[in-house]
């Protein structure tokens, strides 16, 4: 009988184990989410739990090291002042990510993947470029953007506390989800939707990414129930499909990095 592989969480391991591991595999993943309201049916740590749950499965599948997930994240401007949300300022979050990567590199890690389950491109992209100037190889992905328009697993573009996000939660931590309170919700953007690339949507000519403009009124004025999309359509089965596909894509990415740059080889960023 073989034991199920365990996720490799940095905080559960000794310094010596971590250093020995880095000699064989120097890729580390940093899961990040946020503290944010997720409607009447999901907890405020939803994005953290989604990031942690997916990264655990990625680590079990690939043996990759996981850095501890900071529970707080940064938020686009229109999330601020919404009850339930505790945003870090952009400067704080960029500093948090860059400090974590610099610190983990001391133990021998040379390749980093920031795995986000929350819309915080406003700080992750800046962190990646600051780290690039210092010579760190860092990739950053938001799981729903990474799926693009994979219609086999996503019926609708993911927005917030909706069908997709709630389905993932139902698969990863059903004990914290109350589907009897799931509702439909939404708001109207300040420009026509046809110009906006939704999370997970394939870009088309004449469109801007959802994080490229001040496209929305503040959520505390705009949203009635904290949901954008239709949470009532969420199921555990849809969540399993989404999670499995994301885990497979990231595992492929890890394998590709391992082949191109074996342990000890620094991608020539600088
Ligand atoms: Zn979320």
Coordinates of N, CA and C and ligand atoms in Angstrom, one line a residue, residues 36 38 46-47 117-118 160-161 165, ligand 1:
X36 N -11.7 38.9 1.3 CA -12.7 39.6 0.5 C -14.0 38.9 0.7
X38 N -17.4 37.3 -0.2 CA -17.8 36.4 -1.3 C -19.3 36.1 -1.3
X46 N -12.3 32.9 0.9 CA -12.5 32.0 -0.3 C -11.3 31.9 -1.2
X47 N -10.8 33.1 -1.6 CA -9.7 33.1 -2.6 C -8.4 32.5 -2.0
X117 N -5.5 33.4 -6.8 CA -6.9 33.1 -6.9 C -7.8 34.3 -6.7
X118 N -7.2 35.5 -7.0 CA -7.9 36.7 -6.7 C -7.3 37.8 -7.7
X160 N -17.1 36.9 -9.9 CA -16.8 36.9 -8.5 C -17.9 36.2 -7.7
X161 N -17.5 35.3 -6.8 CA -18.4 34.5 -5.9 C -19.5 33.9 -6.8
X165 N -16.4 30.3 -9.3 CA -15.6 30.4 -8.1 C -16.3 29.6 -7.0
Ligands
LIG1 ZN1 -12.8 35.2 -5.2

